[in-house]
Amino acid sequence: MTIHLTKAHIRQVCLSKRGHLNQQFITQASQKIMDTIQALQVYQMAQHIAWYHPTRGEVDLSRLWQSALSQNKYCYFPTI
């Protein structure tokens, strides 16, 4: 098995597991992650932050990036 196929398989397994998480778990996990990020000195000092929009059950950091905007931090999102 090539490394590419292994990575593809791992992605597939992770997407499947993430797809079975309930919304309450995702919301609670997202909040814990946002709390942890906000407590980091590197985040507090940052003026430029890269973000992403969550898809397919990913952690939702939208409240954190909205807060970052109100703190005059520059927020960047990838375009595809």
N, C-alpha and C. Protein backbone atom coordinates (compact mmCIF):
# COMPACT_ATOMS: atom_id res chain seq x y z
N MET A 1 0.85 -1.18 0.00
CA MET A 1 0.00 0.00 0.00
C MET A 1 0.90 1.24 0.00
N THR A 2 0.64 2.15 -0.91
CA THR A 2 1.46 3.36 -0.97
C THR A 2 1.04 4.33 0.12
N ILE A 3 1.91 5.28 0.40
CA ILE A 3 1.60 6.26 1.43
C ILE A 3 0.37 7.08 1.04
N HIS A 4 0.20 7.35 -0.26
CA HIS A 4 -0.97 8.11 -0.70
C HIS A 4 -2.26 7.35 -0.38
N LEU A 5 -2.29 6.06 -0.64
CA LEU A 5 -3.48 5.27 -0.34
C LEU A 5 -3.72 5.20 1.16
N THR A 6 -2.67 5.12 1.93
CA THR A 6 -2.81 5.08 3.39
C THR A 6 -3.41 6.38 3.89
N LYS A 7 -2.91 7.52 3.40
CA LYS A 7 -3.45 8.81 3.82
C LYS A 7 -4.91 8.94 3.40
N ALA A 8 -5.23 8.49 2.22
CA ALA A 8 -6.61 8.55 1.75
C ALA A 8 -7.51 7.70 2.63
N HIS A 9 -7.03 6.54 3.02
CA HIS A 9 -7.81 5.66 3.89
C HIS A 9 -8.02 6.30 5.26
N ILE A 10 -6.98 6.88 5.81
CA ILE A 10 -7.09 7.55 7.12
C ILE A 10 -8.10 8.69 7.04
N ARG A 11 -8.03 9.49 5.98
CA ARG A 11 -9.00 10.58 5.80
C ARG A 11 -10.43 10.04 5.76
N GLN A 12 -10.62 8.96 5.03
CA GLN A 12 -11.95 8.36 4.90
C GLN A 12 -12.47 7.88 6.26
N VAL A 13 -11.62 7.24 7.02
CA VAL A 13 -12.01 6.75 8.35
C VAL A 13 -12.36 7.93 9.26
N CYS A 14 -11.54 8.97 9.23
CA CYS A 14 -11.79 10.13 10.09
C CYS A 14 -13.09 10.83 9.70
N LEU A 15 -13.33 11.00 8.42
CA LEU A 15 -14.58 11.62 7.97
C LEU A 15 -15.78 10.80 8.41
N SER A 16 -15.66 9.50 8.32
CA SER A 16 -16.76 8.63 8.72
C SER A 16 -17.04 8.77 10.21
N LYS A 17 -15.99 8.74 11.03
CA LYS A 17 -16.17 8.87 12.48
C LYS A 17 -16.74 10.24 12.84
N ARG A 18 -16.22 11.29 12.19
CA ARG A 18 -16.70 12.64 12.46
C ARG A 18 -18.16 12.77 12.04
N GLY A 19 -18.55 12.08 11.00
CA GLY A 19 -19.93 12.13 10.53
C GLY A 19 -20.92 11.52 11.50
N HIS A 20 -20.44 10.70 12.42
CA HIS A 20 -21.31 10.05 13.39
C HIS A 20 -21.40 10.80 14.72
N LEU A 21 -20.69 11.92 14.85
CA LEU A 21 -20.75 12.70 16.07
C LEU A 21 -22.05 13.51 16.11
N ASN A 22 -22.67 13.60 17.28
CA ASN A 22 -23.89 14.40 17.36
C ASN A 22 -23.55 15.88 17.54
N GLN A 23 -24.51 16.73 17.21
CA GLN A 23 -24.29 18.18 17.22
C GLN A 23 -23.93 18.70 18.60
N GLN A 24 -24.52 18.14 19.64
CA GLN A 24 -24.21 18.58 21.00
C GLN A 24 -22.73 18.34 21.32
N PHE A 25 -22.21 17.19 20.94
CA PHE A 25 -20.80 16.90 21.17
C PHE A 25 -19.91 17.88 20.41
N ILE A 26 -20.25 18.14 19.15
CA ILE A 26 -19.45 19.06 18.33
C ILE A 26 -19.46 20.46 18.95
N THR A 27 -20.63 20.91 19.41
CA THR A 27 -20.75 22.23 20.03
C THR A 27 -19.91 22.32 21.30
N GLN A 28 -19.99 21.30 22.14
CA GLN A 28 -19.21 21.30 23.39
C GLN A 28 -17.71 21.24 23.11
N ALA A 29 -17.32 20.40 22.17
CA ALA A 29 -15.90 20.29 21.83
C ALA A 29 -15.40 21.60 21.23
N SER A 30 -16.20 22.22 20.38
CA SER A 30 -15.82 23.50 19.78
C SER A 30 -15.59 24.55 20.86
N GLN A 31 -16.50 24.60 21.84
CA GLN A 31 -16.36 25.59 22.92
C GLN A 31 -15.10 25.35 23.74
N LYS A 32 -14.80 24.10 24.07
CA LYS A 32 -13.58 23.79 24.82
C LYS A 32 -12.33 24.22 24.05
N ILE A 33 -12.35 23.95 22.76
CA ILE A 33 -11.20 24.32 21.93
C ILE A 33 -11.06 25.83 21.86
N MET A 34 -12.17 26.55 21.69
CA MET A 34 -12.11 28.01 21.65
C MET A 34 -11.61 28.58 22.98
N ASP A 35 -12.07 28.02 24.09
CA ASP A 35 -11.59 28.47 25.41
C ASP A 35 -10.09 28.27 25.54
N THR A 36 -9.60 27.13 25.08
CA THR A 36 -8.17 26.83 25.15
C THR A 36 -7.37 27.80 24.29
N ILE A 37 -7.85 28.04 23.09
CA ILE A 37 -7.15 28.97 22.19
C ILE A 37 -7.11 30.37 22.79
N GLN A 38 -8.25 30.85 23.31
CA GLN A 38 -8.31 32.19 23.88
C GLN A 38 -7.36 32.37 25.06
N ALA A 39 -7.07 31.30 25.77
CA ALA A 39 -6.18 31.38 26.93
C ALA A 39 -4.70 31.41 26.53
N LEU A 40 -4.39 31.07 25.30
CA LEU A 40 -3.00 31.04 24.86
C LEU A 40 -2.45 32.45 24.67
N GLN A 41 -1.29 32.69 25.21
CA GLN A 41 -0.66 34.00 25.07
C GLN A 41 -0.39 34.31 23.60
N VAL A 42 0.01 33.32 22.83
CA VAL A 42 0.30 33.55 21.41
C VAL A 42 -0.96 34.02 20.68
N TYR A 43 -2.13 33.51 21.05
CA TYR A 43 -3.37 33.98 20.44
C TYR A 43 -3.67 35.41 20.90
N GLN A 44 -3.52 35.66 22.17
CA GLN A 44 -3.81 36.98 22.70
C GLN A 44 -2.94 38.06 22.06
N MET A 45 -1.71 37.73 21.74
CA MET A 45 -0.78 38.68 21.14
C MET A 45 -0.91 38.76 19.62
N ALA A 46 -1.53 37.78 19.01
CA ALA A 46 -1.61 37.72 17.55
C ALA A 46 -2.46 38.86 16.99
N GLN A 47 -2.00 39.39 15.88
CA GLN A 47 -2.77 40.41 15.15
C GLN A 47 -3.29 39.88 13.82
N HIS A 48 -2.69 38.81 13.32
CA HIS A 48 -3.06 38.20 12.04
C HIS A 48 -3.29 36.71 12.28
N ILE A 49 -4.50 36.24 11.96
CA ILE A 49 -4.85 34.84 12.25
C ILE A 49 -5.51 34.21 11.03
N ALA A 50 -5.08 33.02 10.68
CA ALA A 50 -5.70 32.25 9.60
C ALA A 50 -6.80 31.38 10.20
N TRP A 51 -7.94 31.35 9.54
CA TRP A 51 -9.10 30.59 9.99
C TRP A 51 -9.60 29.69 8.87
N TYR A 52 -10.66 28.97 9.15
CA TYR A 52 -11.33 28.17 8.14
C TYR A 52 -12.81 28.13 8.48
N HIS A 53 -13.64 27.87 7.50
CA HIS A 53 -15.06 27.66 7.72
C HIS A 53 -15.27 26.16 7.89
N PRO A 54 -15.94 25.74 8.95
CA PRO A 54 -16.10 24.30 9.20
C PRO A 54 -17.04 23.63 8.19
N THR A 55 -16.67 22.42 7.83
CA THR A 55 -17.53 21.61 6.97
C THR A 55 -17.55 20.19 7.51
N ARG A 56 -18.60 19.50 7.23
CA ARG A 56 -18.73 18.06 7.55
C ARG A 56 -18.36 17.72 8.99
N GLY A 57 -18.89 18.49 9.95
CA GLY A 57 -18.70 18.17 11.35
C GLY A 57 -17.39 18.63 11.95
N GLU A 58 -16.66 19.50 11.25
CA GLU A 58 -15.40 20.02 11.81
C GLU A 58 -15.70 20.95 12.99
N VAL A 59 -14.69 21.17 13.80
CA VAL A 59 -14.81 22.09 14.92
C VAL A 59 -15.22 23.45 14.39
N ASP A 60 -16.19 24.07 15.04
CA ASP A 60 -16.70 25.37 14.60
C ASP A 60 -16.10 26.47 15.48
N LEU A 61 -15.22 27.26 14.89
CA LEU A 61 -14.55 28.35 15.61
C LEU A 61 -15.14 29.71 15.26
N SER A 62 -16.33 29.74 14.67
CA SER A 62 -16.87 30.99 14.16
C SER A 62 -17.06 32.05 15.26
N ARG A 63 -17.47 31.65 16.44
CA ARG A 63 -17.63 32.65 17.51
C ARG A 63 -16.28 33.24 17.90
N LEU A 64 -15.23 32.43 17.81
CA LEU A 64 -13.90 32.93 18.15
C LEU A 64 -13.39 33.91 17.11
N TRP A 65 -13.59 33.60 15.81
CA TRP A 65 -13.10 34.55 14.82
C TRP A 65 -13.93 35.82 14.82
N GLN A 66 -15.21 35.74 15.17
CA GLN A 66 -16.01 36.96 15.29
C GLN A 66 -15.50 37.82 16.46
N SER A 67 -15.12 37.15 17.53
CA SER A 67 -14.53 37.85 18.67
C SER A 67 -13.19 38.49 18.28
N ALA A 68 -12.40 37.77 17.49
CA ALA A 68 -11.10 38.29 17.04
C ALA A 68 -11.29 39.57 16.23
N LEU A 69 -12.31 39.59 15.38
CA LEU A 69 -12.59 40.79 14.60
C LEU A 69 -12.90 41.98 15.51
N SER A 70 -13.66 41.74 16.57
CA SER A 70 -14.01 42.83 17.48
C SER A 70 -12.80 43.31 18.28
N GLN A 71 -11.74 42.49 18.29
CA GLN A 71 -10.50 42.87 18.97
C GLN A 71 -9.50 43.47 17.97
N ASN A 72 -9.99 43.78 16.78
CA ASN A 72 -9.18 44.37 15.71
C ASN A 72 -8.05 43.47 15.23
N LYS A 73 -8.26 42.17 15.33
CA LYS A 73 -7.31 41.22 14.75
C LYS A 73 -7.69 41.02 13.28
N TYR A 74 -6.70 40.82 12.44
CA TYR A 74 -6.95 40.56 11.02
C TYR A 74 -7.19 39.07 10.85
N CYS A 75 -8.30 38.73 10.21
CA CYS A 75 -8.70 37.34 10.03
C CYS A 75 -8.63 36.98 8.54
N TYR A 76 -8.00 35.86 8.25
CA TYR A 76 -7.79 35.41 6.88
C TYR A 76 -8.41 34.03 6.69
N PHE A 77 -9.08 33.87 5.56
CA PHE A 77 -9.70 32.59 5.21
C PHE A 77 -9.18 32.14 3.86
N PRO A 78 -8.92 30.84 3.69
CA PRO A 78 -8.46 30.37 2.39
C PRO A 78 -9.60 30.43 1.37
N THR A 79 -9.25 30.59 0.13
CA THR A 79 -10.24 30.52 -0.93
C THR A 79 -9.93 29.29 -1.79
N ILE A 80 -10.99 28.63 -2.19
CA ILE A 80 -10.82 27.45 -3.03
C ILE A 80 -11.76 27.52 -4.21
